[in-house]
Short mmCIF file of C-alpha atoms in Angstrom, two decimals:
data_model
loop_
_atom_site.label_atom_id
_atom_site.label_comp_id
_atom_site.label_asym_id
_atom_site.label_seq_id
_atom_site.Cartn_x
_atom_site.Cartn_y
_atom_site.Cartn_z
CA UNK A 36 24.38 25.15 -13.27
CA UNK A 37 20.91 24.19 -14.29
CA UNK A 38 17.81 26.19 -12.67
CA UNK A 39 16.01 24.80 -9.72
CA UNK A 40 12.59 23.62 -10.85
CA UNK A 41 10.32 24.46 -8.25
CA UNK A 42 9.06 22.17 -6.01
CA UNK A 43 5.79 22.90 -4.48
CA UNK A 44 4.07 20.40 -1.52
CA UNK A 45 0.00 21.15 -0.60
CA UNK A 46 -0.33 19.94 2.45
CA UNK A 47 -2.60 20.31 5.94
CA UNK A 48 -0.31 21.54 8.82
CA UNK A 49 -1.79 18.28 11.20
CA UNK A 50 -1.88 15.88 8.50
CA UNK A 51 0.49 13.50 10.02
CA UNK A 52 0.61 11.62 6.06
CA UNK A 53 2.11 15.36 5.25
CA UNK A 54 4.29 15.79 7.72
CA UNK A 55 6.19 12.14 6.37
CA UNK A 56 6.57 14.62 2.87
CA UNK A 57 8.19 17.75 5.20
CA UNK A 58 10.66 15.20 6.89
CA UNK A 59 12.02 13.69 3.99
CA UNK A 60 12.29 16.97 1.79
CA UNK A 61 14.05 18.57 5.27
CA UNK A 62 16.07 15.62 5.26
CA UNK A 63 16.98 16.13 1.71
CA UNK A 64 17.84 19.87 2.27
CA UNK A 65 15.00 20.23 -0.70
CA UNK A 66 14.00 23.86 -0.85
CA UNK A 67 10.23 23.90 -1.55
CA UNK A 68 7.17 26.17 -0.97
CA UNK A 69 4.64 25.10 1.40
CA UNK A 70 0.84 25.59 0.59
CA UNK A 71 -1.41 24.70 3.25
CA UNK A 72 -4.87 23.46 1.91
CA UNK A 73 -8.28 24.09 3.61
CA UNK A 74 -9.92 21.07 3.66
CA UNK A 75 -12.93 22.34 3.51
CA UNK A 76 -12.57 24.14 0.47
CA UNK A 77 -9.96 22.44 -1.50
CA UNK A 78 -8.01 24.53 -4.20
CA UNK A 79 -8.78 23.64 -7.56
CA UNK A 80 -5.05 23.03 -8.17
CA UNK A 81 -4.78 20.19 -5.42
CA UNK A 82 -8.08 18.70 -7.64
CA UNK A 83 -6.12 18.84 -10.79
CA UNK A 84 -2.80 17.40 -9.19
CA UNK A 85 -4.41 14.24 -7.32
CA UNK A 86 -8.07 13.55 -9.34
CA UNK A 87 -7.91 10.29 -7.90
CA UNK A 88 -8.38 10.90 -4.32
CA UNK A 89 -8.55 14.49 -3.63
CA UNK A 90 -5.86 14.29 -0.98
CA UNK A 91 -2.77 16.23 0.71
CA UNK A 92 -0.33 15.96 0.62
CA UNK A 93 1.18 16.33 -3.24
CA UNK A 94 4.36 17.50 -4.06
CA UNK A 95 4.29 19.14 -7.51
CA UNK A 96 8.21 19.18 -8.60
CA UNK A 97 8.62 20.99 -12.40
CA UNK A 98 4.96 21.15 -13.04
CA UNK A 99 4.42 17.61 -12.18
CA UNK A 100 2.29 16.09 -9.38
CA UNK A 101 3.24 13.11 -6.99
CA UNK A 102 0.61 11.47 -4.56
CA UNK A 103 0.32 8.89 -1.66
CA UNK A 104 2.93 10.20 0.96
CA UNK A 105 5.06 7.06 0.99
CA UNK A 106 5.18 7.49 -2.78
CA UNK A 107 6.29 11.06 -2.37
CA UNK A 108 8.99 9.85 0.13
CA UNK A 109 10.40 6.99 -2.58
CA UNK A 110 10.27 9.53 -5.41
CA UNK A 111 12.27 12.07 -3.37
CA UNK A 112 14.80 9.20 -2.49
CA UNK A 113 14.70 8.72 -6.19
CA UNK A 114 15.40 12.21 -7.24
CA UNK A 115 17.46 14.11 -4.80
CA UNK A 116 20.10 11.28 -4.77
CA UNK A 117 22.92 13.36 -3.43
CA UNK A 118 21.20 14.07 0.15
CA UNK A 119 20.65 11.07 3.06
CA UNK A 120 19.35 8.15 1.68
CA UNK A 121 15.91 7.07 3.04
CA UNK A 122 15.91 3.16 2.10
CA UNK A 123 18.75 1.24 2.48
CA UNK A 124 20.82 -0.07 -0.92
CA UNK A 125 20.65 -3.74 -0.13
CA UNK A 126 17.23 -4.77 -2.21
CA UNK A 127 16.41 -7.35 0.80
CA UNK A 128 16.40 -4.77 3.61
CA UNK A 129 14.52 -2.18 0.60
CA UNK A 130 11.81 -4.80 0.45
CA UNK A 131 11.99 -4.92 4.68
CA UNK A 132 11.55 -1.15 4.41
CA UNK A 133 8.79 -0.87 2.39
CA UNK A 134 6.56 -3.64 4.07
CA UNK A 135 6.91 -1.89 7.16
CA UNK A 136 6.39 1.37 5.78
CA UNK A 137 3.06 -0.44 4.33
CA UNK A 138 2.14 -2.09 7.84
CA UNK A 139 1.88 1.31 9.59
CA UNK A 140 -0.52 2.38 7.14
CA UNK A 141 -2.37 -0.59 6.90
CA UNK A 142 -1.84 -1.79 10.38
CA UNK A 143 -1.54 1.52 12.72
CA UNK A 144 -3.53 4.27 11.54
CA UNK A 145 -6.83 2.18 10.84
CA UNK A 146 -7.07 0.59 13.81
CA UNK A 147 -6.22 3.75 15.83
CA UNK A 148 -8.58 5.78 14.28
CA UNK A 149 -11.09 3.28 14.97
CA UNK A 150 -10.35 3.04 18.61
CA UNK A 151 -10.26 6.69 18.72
CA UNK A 152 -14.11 7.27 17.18
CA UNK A 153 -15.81 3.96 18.63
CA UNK A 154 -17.25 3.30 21.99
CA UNK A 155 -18.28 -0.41 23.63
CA UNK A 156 -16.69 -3.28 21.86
CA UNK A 157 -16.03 -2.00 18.80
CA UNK A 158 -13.41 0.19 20.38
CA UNK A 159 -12.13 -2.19 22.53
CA UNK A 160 -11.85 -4.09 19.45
CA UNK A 161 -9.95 -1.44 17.97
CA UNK A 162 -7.65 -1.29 21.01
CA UNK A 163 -6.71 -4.96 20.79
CA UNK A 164 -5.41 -4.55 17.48
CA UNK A 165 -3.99 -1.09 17.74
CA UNK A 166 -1.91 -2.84 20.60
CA UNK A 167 -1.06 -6.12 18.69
CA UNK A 168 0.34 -4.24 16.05
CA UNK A 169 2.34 -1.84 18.03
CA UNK A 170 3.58 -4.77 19.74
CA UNK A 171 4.92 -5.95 16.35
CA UNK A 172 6.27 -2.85 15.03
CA UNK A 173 8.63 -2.50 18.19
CA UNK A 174 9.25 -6.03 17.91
CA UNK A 175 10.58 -5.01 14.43
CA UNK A 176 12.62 -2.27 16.08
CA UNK A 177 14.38 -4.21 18.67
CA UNK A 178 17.27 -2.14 20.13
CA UNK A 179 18.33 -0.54 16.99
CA UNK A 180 18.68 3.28 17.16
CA UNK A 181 15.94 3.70 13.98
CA UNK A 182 13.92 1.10 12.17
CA UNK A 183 16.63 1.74 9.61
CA UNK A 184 19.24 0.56 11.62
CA UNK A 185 22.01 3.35 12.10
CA UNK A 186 19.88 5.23 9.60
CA UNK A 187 17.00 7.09 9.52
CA UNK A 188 15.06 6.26 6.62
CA UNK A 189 11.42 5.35 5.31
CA UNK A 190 9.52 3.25 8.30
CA UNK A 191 10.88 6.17 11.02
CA UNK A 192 9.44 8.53 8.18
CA UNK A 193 6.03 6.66 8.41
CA UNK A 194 5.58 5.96 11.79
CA UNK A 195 7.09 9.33 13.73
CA UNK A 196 4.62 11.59 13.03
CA UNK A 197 1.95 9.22 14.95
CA UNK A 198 3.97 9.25 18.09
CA UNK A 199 2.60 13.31 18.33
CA UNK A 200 -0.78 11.28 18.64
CA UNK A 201 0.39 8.96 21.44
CA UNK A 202 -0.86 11.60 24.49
CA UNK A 203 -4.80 11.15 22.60
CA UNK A 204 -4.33 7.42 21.92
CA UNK A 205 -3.49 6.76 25.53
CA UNK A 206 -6.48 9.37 26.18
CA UNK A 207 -9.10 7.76 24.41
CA UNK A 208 -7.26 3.90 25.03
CA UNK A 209 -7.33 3.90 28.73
CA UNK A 210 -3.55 3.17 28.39
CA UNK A 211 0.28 3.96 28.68
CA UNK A 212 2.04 3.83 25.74
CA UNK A 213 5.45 4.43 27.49
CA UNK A 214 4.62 1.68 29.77
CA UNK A 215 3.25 -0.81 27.46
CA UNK A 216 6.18 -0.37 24.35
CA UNK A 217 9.08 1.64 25.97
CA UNK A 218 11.24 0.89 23.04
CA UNK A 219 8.77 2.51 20.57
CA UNK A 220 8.74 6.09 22.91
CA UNK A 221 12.73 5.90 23.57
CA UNK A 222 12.95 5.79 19.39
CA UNK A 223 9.91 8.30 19.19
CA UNK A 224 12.74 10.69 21.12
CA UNK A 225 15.94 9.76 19.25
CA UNK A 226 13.74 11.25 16.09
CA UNK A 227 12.75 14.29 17.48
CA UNK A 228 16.57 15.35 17.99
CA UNK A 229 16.57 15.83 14.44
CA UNK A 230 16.07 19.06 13.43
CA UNK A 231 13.64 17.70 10.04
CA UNK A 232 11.50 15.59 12.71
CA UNK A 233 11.07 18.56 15.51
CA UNK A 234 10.59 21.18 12.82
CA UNK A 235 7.88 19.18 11.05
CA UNK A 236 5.56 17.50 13.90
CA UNK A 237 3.10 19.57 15.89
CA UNK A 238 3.25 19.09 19.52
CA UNK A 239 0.87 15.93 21.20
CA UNK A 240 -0.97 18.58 23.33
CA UNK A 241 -2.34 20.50 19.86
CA UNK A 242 -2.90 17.31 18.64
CA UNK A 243 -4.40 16.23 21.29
CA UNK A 244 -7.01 19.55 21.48
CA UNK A 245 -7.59 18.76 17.82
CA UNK A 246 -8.77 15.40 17.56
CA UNK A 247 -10.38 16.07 20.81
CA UNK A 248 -13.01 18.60 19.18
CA UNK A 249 -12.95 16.62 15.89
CA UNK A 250 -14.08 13.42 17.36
CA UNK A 251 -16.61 15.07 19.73
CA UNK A 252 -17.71 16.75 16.94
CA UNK A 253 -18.42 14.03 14.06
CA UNK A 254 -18.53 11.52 16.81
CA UNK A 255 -20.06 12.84 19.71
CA UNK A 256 -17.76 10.99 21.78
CA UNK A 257 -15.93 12.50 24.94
CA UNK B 44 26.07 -21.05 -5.26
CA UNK B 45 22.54 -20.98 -7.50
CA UNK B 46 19.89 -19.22 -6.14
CA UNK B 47 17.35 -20.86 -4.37
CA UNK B 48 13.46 -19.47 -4.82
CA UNK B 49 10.21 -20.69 -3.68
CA UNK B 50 6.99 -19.06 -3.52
CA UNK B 51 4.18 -20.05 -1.29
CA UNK B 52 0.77 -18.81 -3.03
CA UNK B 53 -2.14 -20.16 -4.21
CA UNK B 54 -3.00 -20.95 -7.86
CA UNK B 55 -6.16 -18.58 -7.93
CA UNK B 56 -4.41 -15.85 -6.15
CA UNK B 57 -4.33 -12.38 -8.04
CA UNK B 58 -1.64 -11.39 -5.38
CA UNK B 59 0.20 -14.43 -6.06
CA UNK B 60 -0.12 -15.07 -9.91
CA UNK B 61 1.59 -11.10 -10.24
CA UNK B 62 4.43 -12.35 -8.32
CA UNK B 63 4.49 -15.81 -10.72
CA UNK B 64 4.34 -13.31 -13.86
CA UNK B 65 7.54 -11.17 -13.04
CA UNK B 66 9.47 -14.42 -12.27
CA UNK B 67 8.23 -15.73 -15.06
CA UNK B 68 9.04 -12.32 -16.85
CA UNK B 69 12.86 -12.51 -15.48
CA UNK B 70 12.92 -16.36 -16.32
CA UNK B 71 14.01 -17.36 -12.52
CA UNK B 72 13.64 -20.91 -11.65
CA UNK B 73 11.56 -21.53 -8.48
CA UNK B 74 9.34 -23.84 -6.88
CA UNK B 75 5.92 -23.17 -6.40
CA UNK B 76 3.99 -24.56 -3.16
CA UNK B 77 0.40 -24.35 -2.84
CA UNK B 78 -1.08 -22.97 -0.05
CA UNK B 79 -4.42 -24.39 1.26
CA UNK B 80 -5.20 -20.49 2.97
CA UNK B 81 -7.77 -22.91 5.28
CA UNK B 82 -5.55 -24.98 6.81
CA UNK B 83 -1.88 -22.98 6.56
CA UNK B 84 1.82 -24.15 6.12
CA UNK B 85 4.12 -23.84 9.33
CA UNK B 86 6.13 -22.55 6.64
CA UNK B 87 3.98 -19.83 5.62
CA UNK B 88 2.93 -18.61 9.60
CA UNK B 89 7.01 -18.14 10.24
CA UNK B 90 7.75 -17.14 7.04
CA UNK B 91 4.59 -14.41 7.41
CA UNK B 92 4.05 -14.33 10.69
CA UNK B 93 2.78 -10.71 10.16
CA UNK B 94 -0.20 -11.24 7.87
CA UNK B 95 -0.44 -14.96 7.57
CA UNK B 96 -0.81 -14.28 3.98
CA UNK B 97 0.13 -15.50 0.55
CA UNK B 98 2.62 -14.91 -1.74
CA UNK B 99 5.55 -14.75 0.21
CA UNK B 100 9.04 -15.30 -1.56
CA UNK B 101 11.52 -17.22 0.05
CA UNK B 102 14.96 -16.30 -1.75
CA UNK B 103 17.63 -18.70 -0.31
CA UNK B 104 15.79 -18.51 2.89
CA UNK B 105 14.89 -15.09 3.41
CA UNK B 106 10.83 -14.41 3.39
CA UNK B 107 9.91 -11.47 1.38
CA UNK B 108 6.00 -10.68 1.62
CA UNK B 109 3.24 -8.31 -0.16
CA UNK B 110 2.80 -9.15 -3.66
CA UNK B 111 4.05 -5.40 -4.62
CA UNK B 112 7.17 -5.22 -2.16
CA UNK B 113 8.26 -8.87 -3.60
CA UNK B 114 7.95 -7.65 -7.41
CA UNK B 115 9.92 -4.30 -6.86
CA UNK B 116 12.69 -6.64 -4.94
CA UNK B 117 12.22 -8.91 -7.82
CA UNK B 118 13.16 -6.22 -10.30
CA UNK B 119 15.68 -4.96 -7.87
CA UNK B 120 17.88 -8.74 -7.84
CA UNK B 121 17.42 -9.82 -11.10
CA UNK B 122 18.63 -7.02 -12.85
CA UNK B 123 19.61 -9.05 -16.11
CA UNK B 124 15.77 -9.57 -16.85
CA UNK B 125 13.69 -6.87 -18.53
CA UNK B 126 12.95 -3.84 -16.45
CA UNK B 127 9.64 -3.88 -14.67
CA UNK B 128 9.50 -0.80 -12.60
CA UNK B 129 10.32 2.81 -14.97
CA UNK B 130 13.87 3.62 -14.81
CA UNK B 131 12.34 7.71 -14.46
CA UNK B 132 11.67 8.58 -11.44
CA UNK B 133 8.09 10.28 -12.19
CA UNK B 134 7.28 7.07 -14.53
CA UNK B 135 8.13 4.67 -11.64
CA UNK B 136 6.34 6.86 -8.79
CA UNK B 137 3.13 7.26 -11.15
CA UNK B 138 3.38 3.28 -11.75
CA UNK B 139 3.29 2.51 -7.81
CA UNK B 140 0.97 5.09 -7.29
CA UNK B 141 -1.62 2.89 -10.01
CA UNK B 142 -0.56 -0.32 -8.84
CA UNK B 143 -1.39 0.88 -5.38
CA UNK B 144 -4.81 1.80 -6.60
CA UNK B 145 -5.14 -1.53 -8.13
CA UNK B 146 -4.60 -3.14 -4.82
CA UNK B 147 -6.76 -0.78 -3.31
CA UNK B 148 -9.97 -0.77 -4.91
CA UNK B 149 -10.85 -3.85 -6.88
CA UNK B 150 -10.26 -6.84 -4.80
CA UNK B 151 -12.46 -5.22 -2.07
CA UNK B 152 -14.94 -3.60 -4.80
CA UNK B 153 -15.49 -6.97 -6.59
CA UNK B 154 -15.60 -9.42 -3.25
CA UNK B 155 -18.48 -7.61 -2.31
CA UNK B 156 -20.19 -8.23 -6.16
CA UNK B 157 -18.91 -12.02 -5.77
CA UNK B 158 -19.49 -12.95 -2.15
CA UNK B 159 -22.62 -11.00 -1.86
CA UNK B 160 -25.37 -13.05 0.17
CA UNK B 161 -28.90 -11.44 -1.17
CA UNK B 162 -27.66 -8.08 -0.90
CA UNK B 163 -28.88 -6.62 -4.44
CA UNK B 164 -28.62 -3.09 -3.39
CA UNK B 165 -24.83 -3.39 -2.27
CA UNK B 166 -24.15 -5.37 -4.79
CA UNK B 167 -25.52 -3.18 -7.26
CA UNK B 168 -23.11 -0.34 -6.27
CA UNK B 169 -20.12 -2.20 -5.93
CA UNK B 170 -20.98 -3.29 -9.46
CA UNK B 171 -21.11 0.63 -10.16
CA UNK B 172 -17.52 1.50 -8.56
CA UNK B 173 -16.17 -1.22 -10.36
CA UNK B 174 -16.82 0.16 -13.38
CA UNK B 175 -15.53 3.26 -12.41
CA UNK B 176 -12.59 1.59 -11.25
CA UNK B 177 -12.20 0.19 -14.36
CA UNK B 178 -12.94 3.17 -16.52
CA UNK B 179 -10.30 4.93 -14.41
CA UNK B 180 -7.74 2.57 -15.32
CA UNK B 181 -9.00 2.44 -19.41
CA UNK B 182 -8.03 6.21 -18.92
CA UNK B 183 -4.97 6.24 -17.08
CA UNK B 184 -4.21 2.89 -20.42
CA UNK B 185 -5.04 5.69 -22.92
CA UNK B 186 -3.82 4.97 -26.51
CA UNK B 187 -0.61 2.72 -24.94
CA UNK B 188 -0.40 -0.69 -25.83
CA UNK B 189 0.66 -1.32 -21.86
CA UNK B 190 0.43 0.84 -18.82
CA UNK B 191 4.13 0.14 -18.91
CA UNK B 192 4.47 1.79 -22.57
CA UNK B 193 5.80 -0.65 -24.89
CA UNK B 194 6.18 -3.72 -22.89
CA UNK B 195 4.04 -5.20 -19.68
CA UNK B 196 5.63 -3.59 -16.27
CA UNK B 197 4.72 -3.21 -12.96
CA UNK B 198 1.20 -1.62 -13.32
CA UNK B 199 0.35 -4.12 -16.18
CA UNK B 200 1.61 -7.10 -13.98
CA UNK B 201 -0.68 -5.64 -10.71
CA UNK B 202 -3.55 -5.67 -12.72
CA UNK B 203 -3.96 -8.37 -15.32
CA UNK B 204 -4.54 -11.33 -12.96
CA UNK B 205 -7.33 -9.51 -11.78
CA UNK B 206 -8.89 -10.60 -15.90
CA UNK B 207 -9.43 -13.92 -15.04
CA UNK B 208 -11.93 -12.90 -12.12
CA UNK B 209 -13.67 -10.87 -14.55
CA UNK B 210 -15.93 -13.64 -15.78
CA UNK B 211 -16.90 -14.39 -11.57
CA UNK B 212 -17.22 -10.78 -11.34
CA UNK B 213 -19.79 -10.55 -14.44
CA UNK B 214 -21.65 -13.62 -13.83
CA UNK B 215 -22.44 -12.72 -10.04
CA UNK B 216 -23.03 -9.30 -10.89
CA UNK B 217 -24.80 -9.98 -14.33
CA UNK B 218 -23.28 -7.64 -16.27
CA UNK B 219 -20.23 -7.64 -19.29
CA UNK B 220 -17.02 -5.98 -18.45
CA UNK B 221 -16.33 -6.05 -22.15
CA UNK B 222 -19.33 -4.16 -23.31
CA UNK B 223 -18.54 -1.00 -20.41
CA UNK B 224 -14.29 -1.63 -20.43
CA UNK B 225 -13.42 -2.37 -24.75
CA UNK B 226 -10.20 -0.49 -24.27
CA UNK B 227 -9.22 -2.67 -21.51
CA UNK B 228 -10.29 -5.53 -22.51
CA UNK B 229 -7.94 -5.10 -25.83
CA UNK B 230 -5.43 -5.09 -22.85
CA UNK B 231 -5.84 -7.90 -21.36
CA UNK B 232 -5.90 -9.87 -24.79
CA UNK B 233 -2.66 -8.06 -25.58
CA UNK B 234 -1.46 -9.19 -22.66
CA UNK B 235 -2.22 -13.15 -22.98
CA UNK B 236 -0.06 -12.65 -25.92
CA UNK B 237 3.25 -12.74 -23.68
CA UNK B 238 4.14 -16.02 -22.17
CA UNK B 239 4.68 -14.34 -19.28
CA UNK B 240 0.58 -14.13 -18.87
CA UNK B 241 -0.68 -16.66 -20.64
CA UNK B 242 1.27 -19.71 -19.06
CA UNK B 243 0.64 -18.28 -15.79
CA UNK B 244 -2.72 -17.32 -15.48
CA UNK B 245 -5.59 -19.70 -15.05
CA UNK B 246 -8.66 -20.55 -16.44
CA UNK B 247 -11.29 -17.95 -15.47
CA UNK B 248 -14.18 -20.55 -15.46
CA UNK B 249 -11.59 -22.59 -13.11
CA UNK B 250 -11.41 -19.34 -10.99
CA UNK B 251 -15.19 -18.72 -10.98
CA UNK B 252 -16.02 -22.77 -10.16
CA UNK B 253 -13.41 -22.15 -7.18
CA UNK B 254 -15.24 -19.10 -6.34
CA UNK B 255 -18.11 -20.49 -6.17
CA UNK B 256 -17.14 -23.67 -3.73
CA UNK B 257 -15.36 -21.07 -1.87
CA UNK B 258 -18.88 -19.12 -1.36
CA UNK B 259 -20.63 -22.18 -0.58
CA UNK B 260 -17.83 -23.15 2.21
CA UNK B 261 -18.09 -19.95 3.67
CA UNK B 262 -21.94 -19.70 4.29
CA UNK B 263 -22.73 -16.94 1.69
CA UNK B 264 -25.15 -18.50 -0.32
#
């Protein structure tokens, strides 16, 4: 049997674009050592592996780098093509996949991180899109069990670890989440019953504590 | 049953004209209908209803849209064609990693050189980070004849429609793209040498005439 290369992921514990990486390589059964990166003080071997953008996470695999989280994810569906798959085979629902994989990070993350630093209109601004969009995502959902149908697989990937930040959204937004998009928290549980979701997400309160002092911090907001 | 294709784009579109290149590349038949983006197809809002944006492919009446989903799918159904996407796993994850950059940074980077309104100090920086861009991408190129090796693929096809906004991009900005970018430029004329390109993409002094109507229409004169 061939040796195991070694795979390697830098990563920031809260980094929710990270914690896509953890699931899928948990998923996969992938052994790997975890290096957590200070932000603050990045190592010079997370500057040699992404020059581009200077980001976590990157999953070095035999000496090679991989960035952009849901390139990681594809590229670990590409390799380790024994475990779960995490897109479907049919190239119509792969191309489904990956747009919606692409709309969370477009979509979802901008405009919540906008409504969480802005005050006055250009939060509620913020808010009015944040809820548009989630209004389309769980229209994309419907009643299926994941956004992969029977299977979990690349859009749960991308879009779980921001239901850990649904307690501060509805902080910041004025708003219930559970109320507003029931379908989206009901799938938001389903995930965390697996064992590579629960082991890989912080919990909403930490979150919540975090972004809390990080926002009041470089925002001065409350 | 033959397959039926259309694709709803634009002619000037960069997004669009990639998509028109790997058909073009796989020699599939389709229709092409032009999209006026001010006054949208009901076609295009239910086939898009999402982004309201071109291209979107319709393959035997299922909508597929984003200009980089529809050329992996694309490769993925027309398998017969030349491959467009790395068959290596690393190859093909460093190829959408670039072609994400692409679609990142210069359509943003060079609408604010184009569509600037007075500006000179913004527009002198975004003149500055395009270059960078650029230079990024001559170095990723290196001594390759494509980004895809030997042959155009996916990174090549993200990127060279973006060479007939060049001469928009120079004129507004006053500056040559072929005097700071050589390497890159020896690309793109490497590049027109495939049918694939060069029956596909327009005129860039069409482009920049369009470009500057569209300026005009919008106020930013």
């Amino acid at each position: 049997m061939a040796p195991e290369k070694a795979v390697v992921l830098l990563d920031e514990r809260v980094s929710p674009f990270g914690q896509r990486v953890r699931i899928a390589l948990a998923e996969k059964g992938v052994e790997h050592e975890y290096r957590e990166e200070d932000l603050t003080n990045k190592s010079p071997l997370l500057l040699k592996s992404n020059p581009v953008y200077k980001k976590i996470p990157v999953l070095i695999y035999d000496g090679k780098p991989i960035s952009e989280s849901l390139i990681i994810v594809q590229y670990i569906d590409d390799v380790w093509v024994h475990g779960t798959p995490l897109l479907p085979t049919d190239p119509y629902e792969r191309a489904n996949a990956r747009f919606w994989a692409y709309f969370v990070d477009k979509k979802i993350y901008d405009c919540g991180a906008r409504m969480l630093k802005y005050t006055g209109e250009a939060h509620e601004e913020a808010k009015e899109e944040f809820m548009e969009n989630l209004k389309l995502l769980e229209g994309e959902l419907q009643d299926k069990t994941y956004f992969g149908g029977e299977n979990f697989g690349l859009v749960d990937m991308a879009f779980v670890p921001f239901t850990t930040w649904f307690y501060t959204f509805e902080f910041y937004g004025n708003f219930s989440i559970e109320k507003e998009f029931p379908k989206l928290v009901a799938w938001g549980k389903r995930c965390m019953e697996r064992e590579s979701v629960s082991k890989s997400l912080q919990d909403p309160l930490e979150v919540y504590e975090l972004l809390a002092y990080l926002i009041k911090k470089k925002y001065g907001k409350v | 049953m033959a397959d039926k294709v259309v694709l709803l784009s634009s002619w000037a579109s960069v997004f669009g004209l990639r998509v028109q290149i790997a058909l073009a590349e796989k020699e599939v038949d389709y229709e092409f209908r032009e999209e006026d983006l001010f006054d949208k197809s009901s076609l295009l809002l239910e086939s898009n209803p999402v982004h309201k944006k071109v291209p979107v492919l319709i393959h035997n009446g299922k909508p597929v849209c984003e200009s980089s989903v529809i050329i992996q799918y694309i490769d993925e159904v027309w398998t017969k064609g030349p491959s467009l996407l790395p068959k290596d796993p690393l190859q093909r994850a460093n190829a959408r990693f670039w072609t994400d950059f692409i679609g990142k940074t210069i359509y943003p980077c060079g609408s604010k050189i184009w569509r600037n309104k007075g500006d000179a100090q913004v527009q002198a920086a975004a003149k500055k980070e395009l270059i960078g861009i650029l230079k990024q991408l001559e170095g990723e190129l290196g001594e390759r004849p494509f980004f895809g090796g030997e042959t155009l693929g996916y990174v090549d096809i993200a990127l060279v429609p973006f060479s007939r906004w060049f001469y928009t991009y120079e004129t507004f900005g006053r500056f040559s793209i072929e005097k700071e970018c050589p390497k890159l430029m020896a690309w793109v004329r490497r590049c027109n040498d495939r049918e694939s390109v060069s029956k596909v993409l327009p005129d860039p002094h069409k482009v920049y005439q369009r470009n500057c109507g569209l300026k005009k229409r919008l106020g930013l004169e």
